[in-house]
Coordinates of C-alpha atoms in Angstrom, one line a residue:
M1235 CA -4.1 8.0 51.7
L1236 CA -3.0 8.7 48.1
K1237 CA -6.3 7.4 46.7
Q1238 CA -8.1 10.3 48.5
I1239 CA -6.3 12.9 46.4
K1240 CA -8.4 14.1 43.5
D1241 CA -8.0 17.3 41.6
I1242 CA -4.4 18.5 41.5
G1243 CA -3.6 21.8 39.9
I1244 CA -0.8 21.7 37.3
T1245 CA 1.8 24.3 38.0
K1246 CA 4.8 23.0 35.9
T1247 CA 5.0 22.5 32.2
S1248 CA 8.5 21.0 32.1
A1249 CA 10.2 18.2 34.0
E1250 CA 13.4 18.4 36.0
N1251 CA 15.6 15.3 36.6
G1252 CA 14.4 14.9 40.2
D1253 CA 10.7 15.0 39.3
F1254 CA 8.5 11.9 39.5
L1255 CA 4.9 10.8 39.2
L1256 CA 3.0 8.7 41.7
L1257 CA 0.4 6.3 40.3
Q1258 CA -2.0 4.1 42.3
N1259 CA -3.9 1.0 41.3
P1260 CA -7.5 1.8 42.6
S1261 CA -8.2 -1.9 43.0
T1262 CA -5.2 -2.8 45.1
S1263 CA -4.0 0.6 46.4
E1264 CA -0.5 -0.3 45.2
T1265 CA 1.5 2.8 44.5
Y1266 CA 4.1 3.2 41.7
K1267 CA 6.8 5.9 41.4
I1268 CA 7.8 6.8 37.8
T1269 CA 10.8 9.1 37.3
K1270 CA 11.5 11.3 34.3
E1271 CA 14.1 8.8 33.1
N1272 CA 11.5 6.0 33.3
L1273 CA 9.0 7.9 31.3
L1274 CA 11.4 9.0 28.6
A1275 CA 12.8 5.4 28.2
G1276 CA 9.2 4.1 27.7
L1277 CA 8.4 6.7 25.1
L1278 CA 11.6 6.1 23.2
S1279 CA 11.0 2.3 23.1
D1280 CA 7.5 2.8 21.7
T1281 CA 8.6 5.1 18.8
T1282 CA 10.8 2.6 17.0
V1283 CA 9.2 2.2 13.5
V1284 CA 10.3 -0.5 11.1
Q1285 CA 10.6 1.0 7.6
P1286 CA 9.2 -0.9 4.7
T1287 CA 11.2 -2.2 1.8
T1288 CA 10.3 -0.3 -1.3
L1289 CA 10.1 -2.8 -4.1
L1290 CA 9.1 -0.4 -6.9
L1291 CA 8.6 3.3 -7.1
L1292 CA 7.4 5.0 -10.3
H1293 CA 7.1 8.8 -10.1
G1294 CA 6.1 9.0 -13.7
E1295 CA 8.4 11.9 -14.3
G1296 CA 9.6 12.8 -17.9
T1297 CA 8.9 14.8 -21.0
N1298 CA 5.6 14.7 -22.8
G1299 CA 5.6 11.5 -24.8
G1300 CA 8.8 10.3 -23.2
T1301 CA 9.7 6.6 -23.3
S1302 CA 12.2 6.6 -20.4
I1303 CA 10.4 5.2 -17.4
I1304 CA 12.5 5.0 -14.3
D1305 CA 12.1 2.9 -11.1
S1306 CA 13.2 5.3 -8.3
S1307 CA 13.5 2.5 -5.7
S1308 CA 16.9 1.6 -4.5
F1309 CA 16.7 -1.5 -6.8
G1310 CA 16.6 0.7 -9.9
R1311 CA 14.7 -2.0 -11.8
T1312 CA 14.6 -1.9 -15.6
A1313 CA 11.2 -1.5 -17.2
T1314 CA 10.4 -3.3 -20.4
R1315 CA 7.7 -1.4 -22.4
G1316 CA 4.9 -3.2 -24.2
G1317 CA 2.9 -1.2 -26.6
N1318 CA 3.4 2.5 -26.0
P1319 CA 3.4 3.5 -22.4
V1320 CA 4.8 7.1 -22.1
T1321 CA 5.3 9.9 -19.7
S1322 CA 2.7 12.7 -20.2
T1323 CA 2.3 16.3 -19.1
T1324 CA -1.4 16.2 -20.1
Q1325 CA -2.5 15.0 -16.7
K1326 CA -0.4 14.8 -13.5
K1327 CA -1.2 14.5 -9.8
L1328 CA 2.2 15.4 -8.4
E1329 CA 5.2 17.1 -10.0
T1330 CA 5.1 17.8 -13.7
S1331 CA 4.0 14.5 -15.4
S1332 CA 2.5 11.1 -15.0
L1333 CA 2.5 7.7 -16.9
Y1334 CA 0.0 7.3 -19.7
F1335 CA -1.4 3.9 -20.8
D1336 CA -3.5 4.0 -23.9
G1337 CA -5.5 0.7 -23.3
A1338 CA -3.0 -1.4 -25.2
S1339 CA 0.2 -0.7 -23.3
F1340 CA 2.0 -2.1 -20.2
L1341 CA 5.3 -2.3 -18.3
T1342 CA 7.1 -5.4 -17.0
F1343 CA 9.9 -5.8 -14.5
P1344 CA 12.0 -8.9 -14.3
A1345 CA 11.0 -11.7 -11.9
S1346 CA 12.7 -11.4 -8.5
S1347 CA 12.5 -13.1 -5.2
D1348 CA 12.1 -9.6 -3.7
F1349 CA 8.5 -9.8 -5.0
D1350 CA 7.7 -13.0 -3.1
L1351 CA 5.3 -11.6 -0.5
K1352 CA 4.7 -14.9 1.3
Q1353 CA 2.5 -14.0 4.3
N1354 CA 4.3 -10.7 5.0
D1355 CA 2.7 -7.3 5.2
F1356 CA 2.7 -5.4 1.9
A1357 CA 1.1 -2.4 0.3
V1358 CA 0.5 -1.1 -3.3
Q1359 CA -0.7 2.4 -3.8
A1360 CA -0.9 4.9 -6.7
W1361 CA -2.8 7.9 -8.0
I1362 CA -4.9 6.9 -11.0
Y1363 CA -6.9 8.9 -13.5
P1364 CA -8.8 6.2 -15.5
T1365 CA -10.2 7.1 -18.9
S1366 CA -12.2 3.8 -19.0
V1367 CA -13.5 1.7 -16.1
S1368 CA -15.4 -0.9 -18.0
G1369 CA -14.4 -4.6 -17.6
S1370 CA -11.2 -5.5 -15.8
R1371 CA -8.3 -3.0 -15.8
A1372 CA -5.1 -4.3 -14.1
I1373 CA -3.0 -1.8 -12.2
L1374 CA -0.3 -4.1 -10.8
D1375 CA 0.0 -7.8 -10.7
R1376 CA 2.0 -11.0 -10.6
Y1377 CA -0.7 -13.0 -12.1
N1378 CA -1.1 -16.1 -14.3
S1379 CA -4.3 -18.2 -14.3
T1380 CA -2.3 -21.4 -14.2
I1381 CA -0.2 -20.4 -11.2
P1382 CA -1.5 -20.9 -7.6
F1383 CA -1.5 -17.9 -5.3
S1384 CA -0.7 -15.4 -8.1
W1385 CA -2.3 -12.1 -7.5
Q1386 CA -3.7 -9.0 -9.2
F1387 CA -4.7 -5.4 -8.1
A1388 CA -7.1 -4.0 -10.6
L1389 CA -10.3 -2.1 -11.4
N1390 CA -13.2 -4.5 -12.0
N1391 CA -16.2 -2.9 -13.6
G1392 CA -15.3 0.5 -12.0
K1393 CA -14.5 -0.8 -8.5
L1394 CA -11.2 -1.7 -6.9
N1395 CA -10.4 -5.4 -6.8
F1396 CA -7.7 -7.6 -5.3
Y1397 CA -7.7 -11.2 -6.7
I1398 CA -5.7 -14.2 -5.5
R1399 CA -5.7 -17.5 -7.4
N1400 CA -6.4 -20.6 -5.3
S1401 CA -4.0 -23.5 -4.5
S1402 CA -5.0 -25.5 -7.5
A1403 CA -5.2 -22.5 -9.8
S1404 CA -8.8 -23.5 -10.7
G1405 CA -10.5 -20.4 -9.4
A1406 CA -10.3 -17.6 -6.9
L1407 CA -9.1 -17.9 -3.3
L1408 CA -10.1 -14.3 -2.9
S1409 CA -11.8 -11.8 -5.2
L1410 CA -12.2 -8.7 -3.0
D1411 CA -14.3 -5.9 -4.6
G1412 CA -14.5 -2.3 -3.2
D1413 CA -17.8 -0.7 -2.4
T1414 CA -17.3 2.5 -4.5
T1415 CA -17.7 2.9 -8.2
L1416 CA -15.0 5.1 -9.7
A1417 CA -15.8 7.7 -12.4
I1418 CA -13.6 8.3 -15.5
N1419 CA -11.4 11.4 -15.9
T1420 CA -11.0 11.8 -12.1
W1421 CA -7.9 11.4 -9.9
Y1422 CA -8.1 8.8 -7.2
H1423 CA -5.6 7.6 -4.6
V1424 CA -6.0 3.8 -4.6
G1425 CA -4.4 1.1 -2.6
V1426 CA -4.4 -2.4 -1.3
K1427 CA -2.5 -3.6 1.8
R1428 CA -2.1 -6.5 4.1
I1429 CA -1.4 -6.0 7.8
N1430 CA -1.2 -9.0 10.2
G1431 CA -3.1 -11.2 7.7
V1432 CA -5.9 -8.7 7.0
I1433 CA -6.2 -7.5 3.4
S1434 CA -7.9 -4.2 2.8
L1435 CA -8.7 -1.9 -0.2
W1436 CA -8.4 1.9 0.2
L1437 CA -9.8 4.7 -1.8
N1438 CA -8.8 8.3 -1.1
E1439 CA -7.4 7.3 2.3
E1440 CA -10.8 5.7 3.2
L1441 CA -11.4 2.0 3.8
D1442 CA -13.2 0.5 0.8
A1443 CA -13.3 -3.2 1.6
I1444 CA -11.7 -5.7 3.9
S1445 CA -11.0 -9.5 4.0
L1446 CA -9.5 -11.9 6.5
V1447 CA -8.3 -14.3 3.8
N1448 CA -4.5 -14.8 4.1
A1449 CA -2.3 -16.7 1.7
R1450 CA 1.4 -17.2 0.8
L1451 CA 1.6 -15.0 -2.2
N1452 CA 4.6 -16.7 -3.9
S1453 CA 5.3 -16.9 -7.6
S1454 CA 8.1 -16.7 -10.0
L1455 CA 6.3 -14.3 -12.4
V1456 CA 7.4 -10.9 -13.7
L1457 CA 5.8 -7.9 -12.2
T1458 CA 3.4 -6.2 -14.6
V1459 CA 2.0 -2.7 -14.6
G1460 CA -1.0 -1.9 -16.8
K1461 CA -2.4 -5.3 -17.8
Q1462 CA -3.0 -8.8 -16.6
G1463 CA 0.4 -10.6 -16.7
N1464 CA -0.3 -13.7 -18.7
V1465 CA -2.7 -12.5 -21.4
S1466 CA -2.9 -9.7 -23.9
N1467 CA -6.0 -8.3 -22.2
F1468 CA -7.4 -6.5 -19.2
Y1469 CA -5.3 -3.3 -20.0
Y1470 CA -5.5 -0.3 -17.7
Q1471 CA -6.4 2.8 -19.7
G1472 CA -5.6 6.3 -18.4
Y1473 CA -3.0 8.1 -16.3
L1474 CA -1.0 6.7 -13.4
D1475 CA 1.2 8.6 -10.9
E1476 CA 3.4 7.8 -8.0
L1477 CA 3.0 4.0 -8.0
L1478 CA 4.6 2.6 -4.8
F1479 CA 4.9 -1.2 -4.0
T1480 CA 6.3 -2.0 -0.5
K1481 CA 6.6 -5.0 1.8
N1482 CA 7.1 -5.4 5.6
G1483 CA 7.4 -2.5 8.0
E1484 CA 4.9 0.4 8.2
T1485 CA 2.7 0.0 5.1
L1486 CA 0.7 3.2 5.4
I1487 CA -1.8 4.4 2.8

């Protein structure tokens, strides 16, 4: 009986077309034959990966004090500068420069249905080097306190925060704070993502907070980098590098 066979020495490290495996269900003693073609077909079917749609990609590349800020996604969105956000070679995480926000500067990108996340998977990630972590410091948002289900990814008193306005725009549907307090003048890889309805915050590739709150994140607002969208307040202060905003597909951080 096949079920009586135990330790079998492995003498081959590659398969030929006529080779096969025999597997047996120990409960029913049913035996299954798996050919090389069967095995390869199964492996190939499992390796199909849906690539995410890159909505915004800011490498932060430019000259020191440069005012040309480029979206490197396939959309090539045009940035409108508020205040004086610039490229800087003073601090950078990757390549030769990063974006610098002086605490009174921001970027906006035109409203687009591409940004309507609905209940889809999404991810926002960036390298940040904050020079101030007090109060609320918006990194990326489509937020307005009067708009239901508008959202914001920010620092809140030194911790990562993801905020969703509720259905009546009277308060928070979700205000998810990370566990870790960030220091100033230090590079961090930060992110928020939603996979299958689960929202999580990430710090240096480690899980920092998680929530099961799910909502249709629709709005007609512009996309804002570096401050809260509807007010002249809550400015991010420091350096920012490799900002990536994606939806659907593999949203890895």
